[in-house]
Amino acid sequence: LFLSSSSRVSGASNEELYACIAMPLHKRPLLSKALLWSLVLLLVLVWMNILWPTSSPSPPPLPPSSSPLETIPPSPLETMSSSPTVSSGNNPTPERTLSGFVVWEGNANLSEEASSTLKSFLHHHPHSNITVFSNTLQSPDLLSKLRQLGYSVQVERYDLENLTRGTPLEKWWKSGALDSSPPYNRMSNISNALRLLLLYTRGGIYMDTDLVILKPFFSINNCVGKEDDQFLNGAVLVFSKGHAFLDAAMKEFTSTFRPAEWGWNGPKLLTRTLSKYRGKDVTVLPQSAFYPIHWKEIASLFQKMGKRERAAYIDTHLRDSFAVHYNTFLSKKRKGLTVEEGSVLHQLIEENTVLVQQ
């Protein structure tokens, strides 16, 4: 094609063009020199790594920062963990951890309610750890199964004398006031004191053993929830270690302790303490956070309903809740309620607890 187009442009025949191309180089000195210098230039360019670079050029170094990097410290309750991976459904991807604890006394084994509390906490916080503080609990099968699945759970014994030492509750303990508690209120008084002590000395999340956790607690800290328009409740408490509100609550506990009055050293104590507290570092969450169903209406959680009725109930009452407290003392021991299949509570437990066996 080249020869044909050249002959048409120049008017020369193909034979004449072939003869020109075939002419020896020594008879064409200018072409010889041009080819020689082209070859030299090509070798120089290759040597200088310009035509065919063998590696990408490095970017210029960044200028040094004018100020050191700033790091944001984690929340007192929140850390990063290298906990083992656990298969617990649609759990959050980040390996964020919280420290949760419950208090269990009286029986050697956990009740179904207490088991559901542990399993629902771990369902929503799979890389967190939870401790059961108990002097009566043996080695329950549930905790062994949870550990086999990779969850961090343990039982820890406690000594009130050692725990109260150096705290505002030391005076209360040494006074022997606890011994004047009637049998029906003694364990409640111990639990009310113990949750304040553990939060103050360790920080974390205290939970009663009749809760179903409905969503993660990562967004809340230093908070207590309203039970109604009149009282706070301590079934869920989230506080940093050494918080001033806990110190004030323990002082109030010691100075106003009433061994026989139900609720005086618990919900009423927290309500009194907050009314006197001058700090601005405590968040009071609305009733919907932990107590969306008032204890007077708790029976509705246990009643069997149709699927649509349950969905409407949950959407209306529990949409904004972190947990639901169903008050075993009132619902089961006093009213004899049981968790029926098809009830709202049954569905909540099914959807929000770790599956330990098929």
Short mmCIF file of C-alpha atoms in Angstrom, two decimals:
data_model
loop_
_atom_site.label_atom_id
_atom_site.label_comp_id
_atom_site.label_asym_id
_atom_site.label_seq_id
_atom_site.Cartn_x
_atom_site.Cartn_y
_atom_site.Cartn_z
CA LEU A 1 0.00 0.00 0.00
CA PHE A 2 2.88 2.35 0.86
CA LEU A 3 4.61 1.74 -2.49
CA SER A 4 1.37 2.14 -4.43
CA SER A 5 0.49 5.45 -2.77
CA SER A 6 4.09 6.72 -3.14
CA SER A 7 4.15 5.94 -6.84
CA ARG A 8 0.84 7.72 -7.34
CA VAL A 9 2.05 10.85 -5.50
CA SER A 10 5.55 11.00 -7.02
CA GLY A 11 4.64 9.72 -10.46
CA ALA A 12 7.40 7.11 -10.19
CA SER A 13 6.90 3.49 -10.97
CA ASN A 14 7.07 0.75 -8.32
CA GLU A 15 10.33 -0.52 -9.92
CA GLU A 16 11.95 2.89 -9.48
CA LEU A 17 10.90 3.06 -5.81
CA TYR A 18 12.24 -0.44 -5.11
CA ALA A 19 15.57 0.58 -6.69
CA CYS A 20 15.74 3.67 -4.45
CA ILE A 21 15.08 1.69 -1.29
CA ALA A 22 17.59 -0.99 -2.25
CA MET A 23 20.41 1.54 -2.75
CA PRO A 24 23.37 0.80 -0.40
CA LEU A 25 23.66 3.09 2.65
CA HIS A 26 27.25 4.17 1.82
CA LYS A 27 25.83 5.83 -1.31
CA ARG A 28 23.36 7.78 0.92
CA PRO A 29 25.58 9.43 3.61
CA LEU A 30 22.89 11.76 5.01
CA LEU A 31 20.48 8.85 5.64
CA SER A 32 23.31 6.85 7.20
CA LYS A 33 24.14 9.63 9.65
CA ALA A 34 20.47 10.15 10.52
CA LEU A 35 20.01 6.47 11.31
CA LEU A 36 23.21 6.38 13.37
CA TRP A 37 22.25 9.37 15.54
CA SER A 38 18.71 8.01 15.93
CA LEU A 39 20.16 4.78 17.29
CA VAL A 40 22.44 6.67 19.71
CA LEU A 41 19.51 8.81 20.96
CA LEU A 42 17.38 5.70 21.44
CA LEU A 43 20.06 4.05 23.59
CA VAL A 44 20.45 7.21 25.70
CA LEU A 45 16.71 7.47 26.29
CA VAL A 46 16.44 3.83 27.33
CA TRP A 47 19.38 4.27 29.71
CA MET A 48 17.74 7.33 31.27
CA ASN A 49 14.56 5.32 31.86
CA ILE A 50 12.45 7.79 29.93
CA LEU A 51 10.93 5.84 27.09
CA TRP A 52 10.14 2.62 28.95
CA PRO A 53 10.27 3.26 32.73
CA THR A 54 10.65 0.04 34.74
CA SER A 55 8.94 1.39 37.87
CA SER A 56 6.45 4.08 38.75
CA PRO A 57 7.94 7.28 40.03
CA SER A 58 7.60 7.83 43.78
CA PRO A 59 5.31 10.66 44.86
CA PRO A 60 7.00 13.58 46.53
CA PRO A 61 7.14 13.33 50.32
CA LEU A 62 4.33 15.01 52.23
CA PRO A 63 5.29 18.13 54.13
CA PRO A 64 5.59 17.59 57.89
CA SER A 65 2.44 18.31 59.90
CA SER A 66 2.43 21.53 61.81
CA SER A 67 0.76 19.85 64.81
CA PRO A 68 0.88 16.34 66.27
CA LEU A 69 -1.93 13.95 65.44
CA GLU A 70 -4.88 14.19 67.78
CA THR A 71 -6.42 10.96 69.07
CA ILE A 72 -9.90 10.73 70.50
CA PRO A 73 -9.93 8.63 73.65
CA PRO A 74 -12.57 5.89 73.79
CA SER A 75 -15.60 6.10 76.06
CA PRO A 76 -14.89 4.78 79.57
CA LEU A 77 -17.26 1.92 78.76
CA GLU A 78 -16.09 1.26 75.24
CA THR A 79 -12.84 -0.32 74.04
CA MET A 80 -11.60 -2.31 71.08
CA SER A 81 -11.22 -6.03 71.54
CA SER A 82 -9.75 -9.00 69.75
CA SER A 83 -12.52 -11.28 70.97
CA PRO A 84 -13.18 -14.41 68.93
CA THR A 85 -15.73 -14.22 66.17
CA VAL A 86 -19.14 -15.47 67.25
CA SER A 87 -22.08 -16.54 65.17
CA SER A 88 -24.95 -14.57 66.62
CA GLY A 89 -27.03 -13.33 63.74
CA ASN A 90 -27.06 -9.75 62.54
CA ASN A 91 -24.56 -8.38 65.02
CA PRO A 92 -22.64 -5.15 64.51
CA THR A 93 -19.38 -5.60 62.64
CA PRO A 94 -17.03 -3.48 64.79
CA GLU A 95 -15.52 -5.43 67.68
CA ARG A 96 -16.65 -2.95 70.31
CA THR A 97 -16.93 -4.06 73.90
CA LEU A 98 -18.91 -3.07 76.95
CA SER A 99 -18.74 -4.47 80.46
CA GLY A 100 -22.07 -5.73 81.71
CA PHE A 101 -22.95 -7.38 84.99
CA VAL A 102 -25.88 -8.84 86.86
CA VAL A 103 -26.38 -9.94 90.46
CA TRP A 104 -27.83 -13.37 91.14
CA GLU A 105 -28.55 -14.86 94.56
CA GLY A 106 -30.70 -17.58 96.14
CA ASN A 107 -30.48 -20.45 93.65
CA ALA A 108 -27.65 -22.58 92.32
CA ASN A 109 -28.94 -22.25 88.75
CA LEU A 110 -30.02 -19.31 86.63
CA SER A 111 -33.72 -18.86 85.94
CA GLU A 112 -35.09 -18.67 82.40
CA GLU A 113 -35.49 -14.91 82.85
CA ALA A 114 -31.88 -14.43 83.94
CA SER A 115 -30.69 -16.62 81.06
CA SER A 116 -32.65 -14.49 78.59
CA THR A 117 -31.10 -11.33 80.02
CA LEU A 118 -27.57 -12.69 79.47
CA LYS A 119 -28.33 -14.03 76.00
CA SER A 120 -30.05 -10.87 74.82
CA PHE A 121 -27.17 -8.69 76.05
CA LEU A 122 -24.67 -10.87 74.18
CA HIS A 123 -26.88 -10.96 71.08
CA HIS A 124 -26.57 -7.18 70.75
CA HIS A 125 -23.01 -6.91 72.17
CA PRO A 126 -21.30 -10.10 70.91
CA HIS A 127 -17.75 -8.92 71.64
CA SER A 128 -18.53 -7.57 75.10
CA ASN A 129 -18.10 -9.32 78.41
CA ILE A 130 -20.63 -10.00 81.13
CA THR A 131 -20.07 -11.03 84.73
CA VAL A 132 -22.57 -12.69 87.04
CA PHE A 133 -21.86 -11.65 90.62
CA SER A 134 -23.14 -14.42 92.85
CA ASN A 135 -22.18 -16.35 95.99
CA THR A 136 -24.70 -19.14 95.36
CA LEU A 137 -24.54 -19.83 91.63
CA GLN A 138 -22.68 -22.98 90.64
CA SER A 139 -21.22 -23.61 87.17
CA PRO A 140 -24.35 -23.35 85.02
CA ASP A 141 -24.54 -25.24 81.76
CA LEU A 142 -25.64 -22.08 79.94
CA LEU A 143 -22.40 -20.22 80.71
CA SER A 144 -20.34 -23.18 79.51
CA LYS A 145 -22.23 -23.25 76.21
CA LEU A 146 -21.84 -19.51 75.75
CA ARG A 147 -18.09 -19.76 76.38
CA GLN A 148 -17.85 -22.59 73.84
CA LEU A 149 -19.46 -20.27 71.29
CA GLY A 150 -16.77 -17.66 71.97
CA TYR A 151 -18.62 -15.30 74.32
CA SER A 152 -16.97 -13.75 77.37
CA VAL A 153 -19.04 -14.71 80.44
CA GLN A 154 -17.96 -15.51 83.97
CA VAL A 155 -19.18 -15.91 87.53
CA GLU A 156 -17.47 -13.86 90.23
CA ARG A 157 -17.86 -14.17 93.99
CA TYR A 158 -18.12 -10.99 96.02
CA ASP A 159 -17.44 -9.82 99.56
CA LEU A 160 -19.40 -6.78 100.68
CA GLU A 161 -16.92 -6.01 103.44
CA ASN A 162 -14.07 -5.72 100.94
CA LEU A 163 -16.17 -3.94 98.30
CA THR A 164 -17.44 -1.28 100.70
CA ARG A 165 -13.99 -0.53 102.14
CA GLY A 166 -12.98 3.05 101.31
CA THR A 167 -16.40 3.92 99.85
CA PRO A 168 -19.36 5.87 101.29
CA LEU A 169 -21.05 2.51 102.00
CA GLU A 170 -18.35 1.36 104.41
CA LYS A 171 -20.09 3.08 107.31
CA TRP A 172 -23.41 1.45 106.39
CA TRP A 173 -21.85 -2.01 106.23
CA LYS A 174 -20.02 -1.67 109.55
CA SER A 175 -23.20 -0.44 111.26
CA GLY A 176 -24.86 -3.82 110.75
CA ALA A 177 -28.00 -2.15 109.44
CA LEU A 178 -28.36 -4.81 106.75
CA ASP A 179 -28.97 -7.46 109.43
CA SER A 180 -32.20 -5.73 110.42
CA SER A 181 -33.67 -6.32 106.95
CA PRO A 182 -36.71 -8.62 106.89
CA PRO A 183 -36.28 -11.79 104.79
CA TYR A 184 -38.42 -10.45 101.90
CA ASN A 185 -36.25 -7.32 101.56
CA ARG A 186 -32.75 -8.47 102.48
CA MET A 187 -31.67 -9.56 99.00
CA SER A 188 -33.18 -6.42 97.49
CA ASN A 189 -31.11 -4.29 99.88
CA ILE A 190 -27.94 -6.21 99.01
CA SER A 191 -28.63 -5.87 95.30
CA ASN A 192 -29.31 -2.13 95.58
CA ALA A 193 -26.03 -1.57 97.43
CA LEU A 194 -24.03 -3.93 95.22
CA ARG A 195 -25.01 -2.31 91.92
CA LEU A 196 -23.86 1.11 93.18
CA LEU A 197 -20.57 -0.36 94.45
CA LEU A 198 -19.79 -2.25 91.24
CA LEU A 199 -20.57 0.70 89.01
CA TYR A 200 -18.52 3.02 91.22
CA THR A 201 -15.47 0.75 91.44
CA ARG A 202 -15.54 -0.69 87.91
CA GLY A 203 -17.92 1.20 85.66
CA GLY A 204 -20.15 -0.53 83.14
CA ILE A 205 -23.74 -1.58 82.70
CA TYR A 206 -25.78 -2.99 85.55
CA MET A 207 -28.86 -5.02 84.57
CA ASP A 208 -31.61 -6.71 86.53
CA THR A 209 -32.24 -10.33 85.57
CA ASP A 210 -35.73 -9.75 84.16
CA LEU A 211 -34.86 -7.77 81.04
CA VAL A 212 -34.81 -8.36 77.32
CA ILE A 213 -32.24 -6.17 75.56
CA LEU A 214 -33.63 -4.85 72.28
CA LYS A 215 -30.77 -2.78 70.84
CA PRO A 216 -27.07 -2.02 71.55
CA PHE A 217 -26.13 0.34 74.38
CA PHE A 218 -23.13 1.92 72.61
CA SER A 219 -24.77 5.34 72.32
CA ILE A 220 -25.58 5.83 76.02
CA ASN A 221 -23.47 6.46 79.12
CA ASN A 222 -23.88 8.00 82.59
CA CYS A 223 -27.62 7.56 82.48
CA VAL A 224 -30.61 6.34 84.42
CA GLY A 225 -34.14 5.75 83.12
CA LYS A 226 -37.53 7.02 84.19
CA GLU A 227 -40.03 4.40 85.30
CA ASP A 228 -42.86 6.91 85.17
CA ASP A 229 -43.42 10.60 85.81
CA GLN A 230 -42.75 10.14 89.53
CA PHE A 231 -39.79 7.77 89.94
CA LEU A 232 -36.54 6.67 88.35
CA ASN A 233 -35.66 2.97 88.30
CA GLY A 234 -32.34 1.16 88.70
CA ALA A 235 -33.07 -2.01 86.70
CA VAL A 236 -30.62 -0.63 84.11
CA LEU A 237 -27.80 1.73 85.09
CA VAL A 238 -24.97 2.80 82.78
CA PHE A 239 -22.13 4.75 84.41
CA SER A 240 -18.41 5.39 84.20
CA LYS A 241 -16.13 4.30 87.00
CA GLY A 242 -16.03 6.69 89.98
CA HIS A 243 -18.91 8.87 88.78
CA ALA A 244 -19.96 11.59 91.23
CA PHE A 245 -23.64 10.63 91.02
CA LEU A 246 -22.83 7.14 92.30
CA ASP A 247 -20.86 8.65 95.17
CA ALA A 248 -23.86 10.83 96.05
CA ALA A 249 -26.22 7.83 95.81
CA MET A 250 -24.09 5.77 98.20
CA LYS A 251 -24.02 8.63 100.71
CA GLU A 252 -27.80 8.92 100.45
CA PHE A 253 -28.09 5.14 100.87
CA THR A 254 -26.04 5.24 104.08
CA SER A 255 -27.74 8.25 105.65
CA THR A 256 -31.36 7.31 104.85
CA PHE A 257 -31.32 3.49 104.86
CA ARG A 258 -34.63 1.85 105.71
CA PRO A 259 -34.27 -1.95 105.90
CA ALA A 260 -37.95 -2.87 105.63
CA GLU A 261 -39.45 -0.41 103.12
CA TRP A 262 -39.72 -1.86 99.63
CA GLY A 263 -38.27 0.44 96.96
CA TRP A 264 -36.91 2.99 99.43
CA ASN A 265 -33.28 1.97 98.89
CA GLY A 266 -33.76 1.42 95.14
CA PRO A 267 -35.94 3.49 92.78
CA LYS A 268 -36.82 6.01 95.49
CA LEU A 269 -33.13 6.33 96.44
CA LEU A 270 -32.13 7.21 92.87
CA THR A 271 -35.01 9.68 92.60
CA ARG A 272 -34.03 11.40 95.86
CA THR A 273 -30.36 11.51 94.89
CA LEU A 274 -31.05 13.09 91.51
CA SER A 275 -33.29 15.75 93.08
CA LYS A 276 -30.35 16.86 95.24
CA TYR A 277 -27.59 16.33 92.68
CA ARG A 278 -26.13 19.53 91.25
CA GLY A 279 -24.02 17.98 88.52
CA LYS A 280 -24.95 18.25 84.84
CA ASP A 281 -23.32 14.98 83.82
CA VAL A 282 -26.23 12.56 84.25
CA THR A 283 -28.72 11.83 81.48
CA VAL A 284 -32.26 10.91 82.47
CA LEU A 285 -33.68 8.75 79.69
CA PRO A 286 -37.44 8.72 79.01
CA GLN A 287 -39.66 5.90 80.17
CA SER A 288 -39.57 4.36 76.69
CA ALA A 289 -35.83 3.57 77.04
CA PHE A 290 -36.08 0.72 79.58
CA TYR A 291 -39.61 0.71 81.02
CA PRO A 292 -41.92 1.16 78.01
CA ILE A 293 -44.60 -0.98 79.67
CA HIS A 294 -45.46 0.25 83.15
CA TRP A 295 -45.49 -2.41 85.85
CA LYS A 296 -49.24 -1.88 86.31
CA GLU A 297 -49.79 -2.93 82.67
CA ILE A 298 -47.11 -5.61 82.51
CA ALA A 299 -49.65 -8.41 81.90
CA SER A 300 -50.07 -7.23 78.29
CA LEU A 301 -46.56 -8.51 77.48
CA PHE A 302 -47.56 -12.05 78.46
CA GLN A 303 -50.87 -12.23 76.60
CA LYS A 304 -51.19 -14.27 73.43
CA MET A 305 -51.88 -12.14 70.35
CA GLY A 306 -52.17 -12.50 66.61
CA LYS A 307 -49.14 -11.74 64.45
CA ARG A 308 -50.45 -8.38 63.24
CA GLU A 309 -51.56 -7.39 66.73
CA ARG A 310 -48.08 -8.17 68.10
CA ALA A 311 -46.41 -6.17 65.32
CA ALA A 312 -48.64 -3.17 66.05
CA TYR A 313 -47.97 -3.49 69.81
CA ILE A 314 -44.19 -3.56 69.31
CA ASP A 315 -44.25 -0.67 66.86
CA THR A 316 -46.39 1.43 69.19
CA HIS A 317 -44.73 0.73 72.54
CA LEU A 318 -41.20 -0.60 71.94
CA ARG A 319 -39.90 1.11 68.80
CA ASP A 320 -37.57 3.46 70.73
CA SER A 321 -36.64 1.09 73.56
CA PHE A 322 -33.17 -0.16 74.43
CA ALA A 323 -34.67 -2.86 76.65
CA VAL A 324 -37.93 -3.95 78.23
CA HIS A 325 -38.16 -4.63 81.97
CA TYR A 326 -40.99 -7.05 82.75
CA ASN A 327 -40.58 -7.16 86.54
CA THR A 328 -40.56 -10.82 87.50
CA PHE A 329 -41.51 -10.07 91.11
CA LEU A 330 -44.81 -8.49 90.08
CA SER A 331 -45.58 -10.43 86.91
CA LYS A 332 -44.74 -13.98 87.92
CA LYS A 333 -44.59 -14.21 91.70
CA ARG A 334 -47.64 -12.05 92.38
CA LYS A 335 -49.77 -12.43 89.27
CA GLY A 336 -48.68 -15.93 88.20
CA LEU A 337 -48.09 -14.88 84.59
CA THR A 338 -46.23 -17.19 82.23
CA VAL A 339 -44.64 -16.47 78.85
CA GLU A 340 -47.08 -17.88 76.31
CA GLU A 341 -46.07 -18.74 72.78
CA GLY A 342 -47.55 -16.05 70.58
CA SER A 343 -47.14 -13.34 73.22
CA VAL A 344 -45.11 -10.17 72.67
CA LEU A 345 -42.59 -11.21 75.32
CA HIS A 346 -42.14 -14.63 73.71
CA GLN A 347 -41.43 -12.99 70.35
CA LEU A 348 -38.96 -10.51 71.88
CA ILE A 349 -37.03 -13.31 73.56
CA GLU A 350 -37.00 -15.37 70.35
CA GLU A 351 -35.72 -12.48 68.22
CA ASN A 352 -33.20 -10.94 70.63
CA THR A 353 -31.33 -13.77 72.31
CA VAL A 354 -28.30 -15.82 71.36
CA LEU A 355 -29.14 -19.27 70.00
CA VAL A 356 -27.10 -21.73 72.10
CA GLN A 357 -28.63 -24.90 70.67
CA GLN A 358 -30.89 -25.78 67.76
#
